[in-house]
XYZ file of C-alpha atoms in Angstrom:
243
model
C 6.649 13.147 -8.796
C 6.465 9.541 -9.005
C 7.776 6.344 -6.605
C 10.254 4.027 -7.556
C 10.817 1.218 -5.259
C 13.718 -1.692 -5.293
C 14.376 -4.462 -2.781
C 17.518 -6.332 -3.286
C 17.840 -9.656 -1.610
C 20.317 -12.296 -2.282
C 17.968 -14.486 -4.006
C 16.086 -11.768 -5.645
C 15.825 -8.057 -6.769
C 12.430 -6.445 -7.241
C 12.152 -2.984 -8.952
C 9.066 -1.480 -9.021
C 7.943 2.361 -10.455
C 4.274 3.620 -11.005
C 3.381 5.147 -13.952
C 1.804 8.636 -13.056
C 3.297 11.807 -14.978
C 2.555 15.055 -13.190
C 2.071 18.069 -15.601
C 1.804 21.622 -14.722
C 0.034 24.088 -16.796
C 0.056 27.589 -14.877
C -2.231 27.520 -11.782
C -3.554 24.218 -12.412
C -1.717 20.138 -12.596
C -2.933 17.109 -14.914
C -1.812 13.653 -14.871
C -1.031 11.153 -17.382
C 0.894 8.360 -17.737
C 4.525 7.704 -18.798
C 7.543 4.558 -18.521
C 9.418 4.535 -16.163
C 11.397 1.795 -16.176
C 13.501 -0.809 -18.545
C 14.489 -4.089 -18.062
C 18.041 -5.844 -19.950
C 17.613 -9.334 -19.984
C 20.315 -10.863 -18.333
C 21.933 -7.453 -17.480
C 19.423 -5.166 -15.165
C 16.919 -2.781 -14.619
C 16.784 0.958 -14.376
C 14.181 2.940 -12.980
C 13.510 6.972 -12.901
C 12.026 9.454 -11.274
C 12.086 13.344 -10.215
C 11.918 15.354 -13.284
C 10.565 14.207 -16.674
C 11.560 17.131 -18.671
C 14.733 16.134 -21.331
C 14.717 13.004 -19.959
C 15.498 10.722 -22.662
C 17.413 7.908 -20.619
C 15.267 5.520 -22.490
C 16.705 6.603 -25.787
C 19.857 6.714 -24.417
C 19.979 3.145 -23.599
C 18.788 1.701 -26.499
C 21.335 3.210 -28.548
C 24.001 1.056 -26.720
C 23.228 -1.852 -27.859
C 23.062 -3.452 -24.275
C 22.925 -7.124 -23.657
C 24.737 -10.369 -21.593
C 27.154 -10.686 -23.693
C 28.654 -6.996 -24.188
C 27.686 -5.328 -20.402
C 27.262 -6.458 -16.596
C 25.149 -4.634 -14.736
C 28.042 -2.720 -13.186
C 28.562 -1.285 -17.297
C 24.695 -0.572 -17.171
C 25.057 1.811 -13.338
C 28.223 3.289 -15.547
C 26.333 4.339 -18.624
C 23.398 5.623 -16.842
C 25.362 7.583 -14.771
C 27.338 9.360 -17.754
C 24.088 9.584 -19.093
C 23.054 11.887 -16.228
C 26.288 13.720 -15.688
C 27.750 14.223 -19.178
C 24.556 14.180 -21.490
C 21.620 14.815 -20.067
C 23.241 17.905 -17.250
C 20.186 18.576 -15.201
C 22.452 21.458 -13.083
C 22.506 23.568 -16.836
C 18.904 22.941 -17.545
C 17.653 24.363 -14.782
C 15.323 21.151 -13.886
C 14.716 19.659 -10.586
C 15.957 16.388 -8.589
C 16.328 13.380 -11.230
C 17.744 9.776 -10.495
C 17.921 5.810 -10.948
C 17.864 2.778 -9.624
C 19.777 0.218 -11.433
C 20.250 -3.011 -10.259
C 21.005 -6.326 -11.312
C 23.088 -9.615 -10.266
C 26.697 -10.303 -11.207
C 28.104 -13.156 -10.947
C 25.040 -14.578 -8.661
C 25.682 -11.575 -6.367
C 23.075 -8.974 -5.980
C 23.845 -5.611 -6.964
C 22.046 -1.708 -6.250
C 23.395 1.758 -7.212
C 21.115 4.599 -6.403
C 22.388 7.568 -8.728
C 21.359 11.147 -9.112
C 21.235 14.980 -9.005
C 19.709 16.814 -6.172
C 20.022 16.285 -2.193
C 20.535 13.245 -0.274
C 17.579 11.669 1.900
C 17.788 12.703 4.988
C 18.796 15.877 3.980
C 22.057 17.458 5.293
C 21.312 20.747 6.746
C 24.769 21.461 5.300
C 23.644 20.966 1.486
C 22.379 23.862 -0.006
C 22.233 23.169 -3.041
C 22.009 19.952 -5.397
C 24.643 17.708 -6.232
C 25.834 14.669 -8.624
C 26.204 11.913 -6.886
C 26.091 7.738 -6.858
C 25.478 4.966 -4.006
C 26.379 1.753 -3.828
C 23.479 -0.334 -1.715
C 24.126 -3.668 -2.782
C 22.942 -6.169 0.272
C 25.432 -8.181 2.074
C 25.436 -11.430 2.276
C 21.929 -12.812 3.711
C 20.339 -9.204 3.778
C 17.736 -7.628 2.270
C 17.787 -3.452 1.329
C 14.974 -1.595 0.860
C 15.462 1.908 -1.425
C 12.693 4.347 -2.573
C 12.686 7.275 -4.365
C 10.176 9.789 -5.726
C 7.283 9.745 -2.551
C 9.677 8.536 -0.717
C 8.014 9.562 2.613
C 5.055 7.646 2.004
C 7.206 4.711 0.979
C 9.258 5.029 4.304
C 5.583 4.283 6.410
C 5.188 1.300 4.899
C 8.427 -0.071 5.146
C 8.941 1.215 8.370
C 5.812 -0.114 9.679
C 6.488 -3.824 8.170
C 10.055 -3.902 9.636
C 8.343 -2.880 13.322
C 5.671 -5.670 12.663
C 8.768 -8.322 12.090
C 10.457 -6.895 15.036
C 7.973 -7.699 17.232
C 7.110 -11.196 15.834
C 3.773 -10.351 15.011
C 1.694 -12.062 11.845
C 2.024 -10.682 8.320
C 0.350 -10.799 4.886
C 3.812 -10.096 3.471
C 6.636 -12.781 3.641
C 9.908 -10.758 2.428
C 11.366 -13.754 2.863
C 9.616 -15.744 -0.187
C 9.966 -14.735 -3.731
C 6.063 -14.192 -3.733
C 6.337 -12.545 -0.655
C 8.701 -9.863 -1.662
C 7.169 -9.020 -5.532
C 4.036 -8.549 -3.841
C 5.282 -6.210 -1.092
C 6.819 -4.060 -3.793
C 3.608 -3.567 -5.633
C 2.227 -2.797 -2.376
C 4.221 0.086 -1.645
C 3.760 1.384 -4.728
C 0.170 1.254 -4.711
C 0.037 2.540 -0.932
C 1.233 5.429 -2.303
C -1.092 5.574 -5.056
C -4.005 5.399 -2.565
C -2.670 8.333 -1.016
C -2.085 11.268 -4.179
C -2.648 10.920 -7.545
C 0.731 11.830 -8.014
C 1.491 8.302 -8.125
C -0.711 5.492 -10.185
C -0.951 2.762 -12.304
C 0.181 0.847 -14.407
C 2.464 -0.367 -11.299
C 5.483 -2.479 -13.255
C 7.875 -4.514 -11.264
C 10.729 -6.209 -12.450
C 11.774 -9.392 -10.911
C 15.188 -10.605 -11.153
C 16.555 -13.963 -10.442
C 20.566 -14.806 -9.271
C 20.924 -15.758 -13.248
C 20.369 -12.411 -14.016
C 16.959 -13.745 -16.194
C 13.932 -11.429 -15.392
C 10.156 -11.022 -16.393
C 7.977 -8.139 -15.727
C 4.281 -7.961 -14.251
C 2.654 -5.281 -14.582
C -0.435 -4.251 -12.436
C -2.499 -2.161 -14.097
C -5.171 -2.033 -10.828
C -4.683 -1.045 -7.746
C -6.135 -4.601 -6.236
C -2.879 -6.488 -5.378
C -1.613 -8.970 -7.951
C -2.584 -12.390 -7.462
C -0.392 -15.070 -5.897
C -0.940 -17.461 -8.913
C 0.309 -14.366 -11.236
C 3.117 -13.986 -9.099
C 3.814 -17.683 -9.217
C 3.174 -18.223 -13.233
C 5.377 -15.982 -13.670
C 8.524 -16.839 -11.351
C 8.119 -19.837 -12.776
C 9.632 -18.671 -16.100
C 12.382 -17.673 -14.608
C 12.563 -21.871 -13.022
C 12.155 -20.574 -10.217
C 9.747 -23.109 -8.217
C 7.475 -22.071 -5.660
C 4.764 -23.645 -3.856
């Protein structure tokens, strides 16, 4: 089990995953740690979770020779989802609920797929058993989506709880509205749910992509929230400029 977070915004896409492998030995479970994510510079990100087990979407990737000039991040939500469906066949393995996020910008316009094998969230009462399937969430104009995966229950408090906090105009550590704002509400959740089971820990990795597709990665390897400055140092490669 793991979390795997991504807000997509018009002006920027955060993807964060923790780094906590669950492994089960008979009557007892150990963790460890494992990636969980990859970033293609000036293309997307991907993130994973669900089960670990032949799950070499890593590999898979990096065989393909990805980059700006030969993919859009609309070839990367293609390849990872013929990765899932054609090679990697969780249904014939006999292996649990698997996805992705992958998201990205193209042409300046912000774009989220959500693909996987197992039930949709809510669950239909009408799905018995798993399925192949992928969403499109990219945000509309001047909107931002929030998707989690994994603990997705104990990402849905937080969120849910921040969205009722901006509903009722109250004060907030979190601007979602600020580039700062939003990279450091995505490590948040993540480590939230960290707090909670140790089926979700560090390192905490998010992703932060900019409208010209050019990204940088923090990584968090505490579960103190990352500083403003760090935050700021490192938007600041992208040229983005915040005060």
């Amino acid at each position: 089990v793991t979390i795997v977070f991504t807000a997509a915004t018009p002006y920027l896409i955060a993807m964060t995953s923790d780094s906590a492998v669950t492994r089960l030995f008979l009557a007892r479970r150990e963790y460890d740690t494992g990636r969980k994510s990859w970033l293609f510079d000036g293309v997307g990100g991907v993130t994973t979770w669900g089960a670990r087990d032949h799950n070499h979407i890593g590999q898979f990737l990096a065989s393909k020779g990805i980059s700006q000039s030969t993919h859009s991040v609309q070839d990367l939500a293609n390849l990872v989802h013929a990765y899932l469906t054609q090679d990697y066949r969780p249904d014939s393995l006999g292996i649990g609920e698997v996805g992705f996020h992958v998201a990205g910008f193209y042409r300046t316009k912000p774009r989220l797929w959500i693909i996987f094998y197992g039930f949709d969230r809510p669950r239909d009462p009408a799905q018995t058993t798993p399925k192949y399937e992928i969403y499109e969430h990219s945000p509309a104009s001047g909107v931002a989506n929030f998707h989690y995966n994994g603990r997705n229950d104990l990402a849905h408090v937080v969120v849910e709880a921040l969205l009722s906090e901006i509903a009722q105009g109250k004060d907030l550590r979190f601007d979602i509205t600020s580039h700062i704002g939003l990279a450091r509400f995505s490590d948040f959740v993540a480590r939230f749910a960290a707090e909670i089971t140790p089926e979700v820990g560090p390192p905490f990795v998010t992703h932060l992509l900019t409208t010209n597709n050019k990204a940088v990665t923090i990584i968090n390897r505490k579960f103190a929230p990352i500083p403003i400055e760090a935050v700021r140092r490192e938007l600041n490669k992208l040229g983005v400029l915040v005060e």
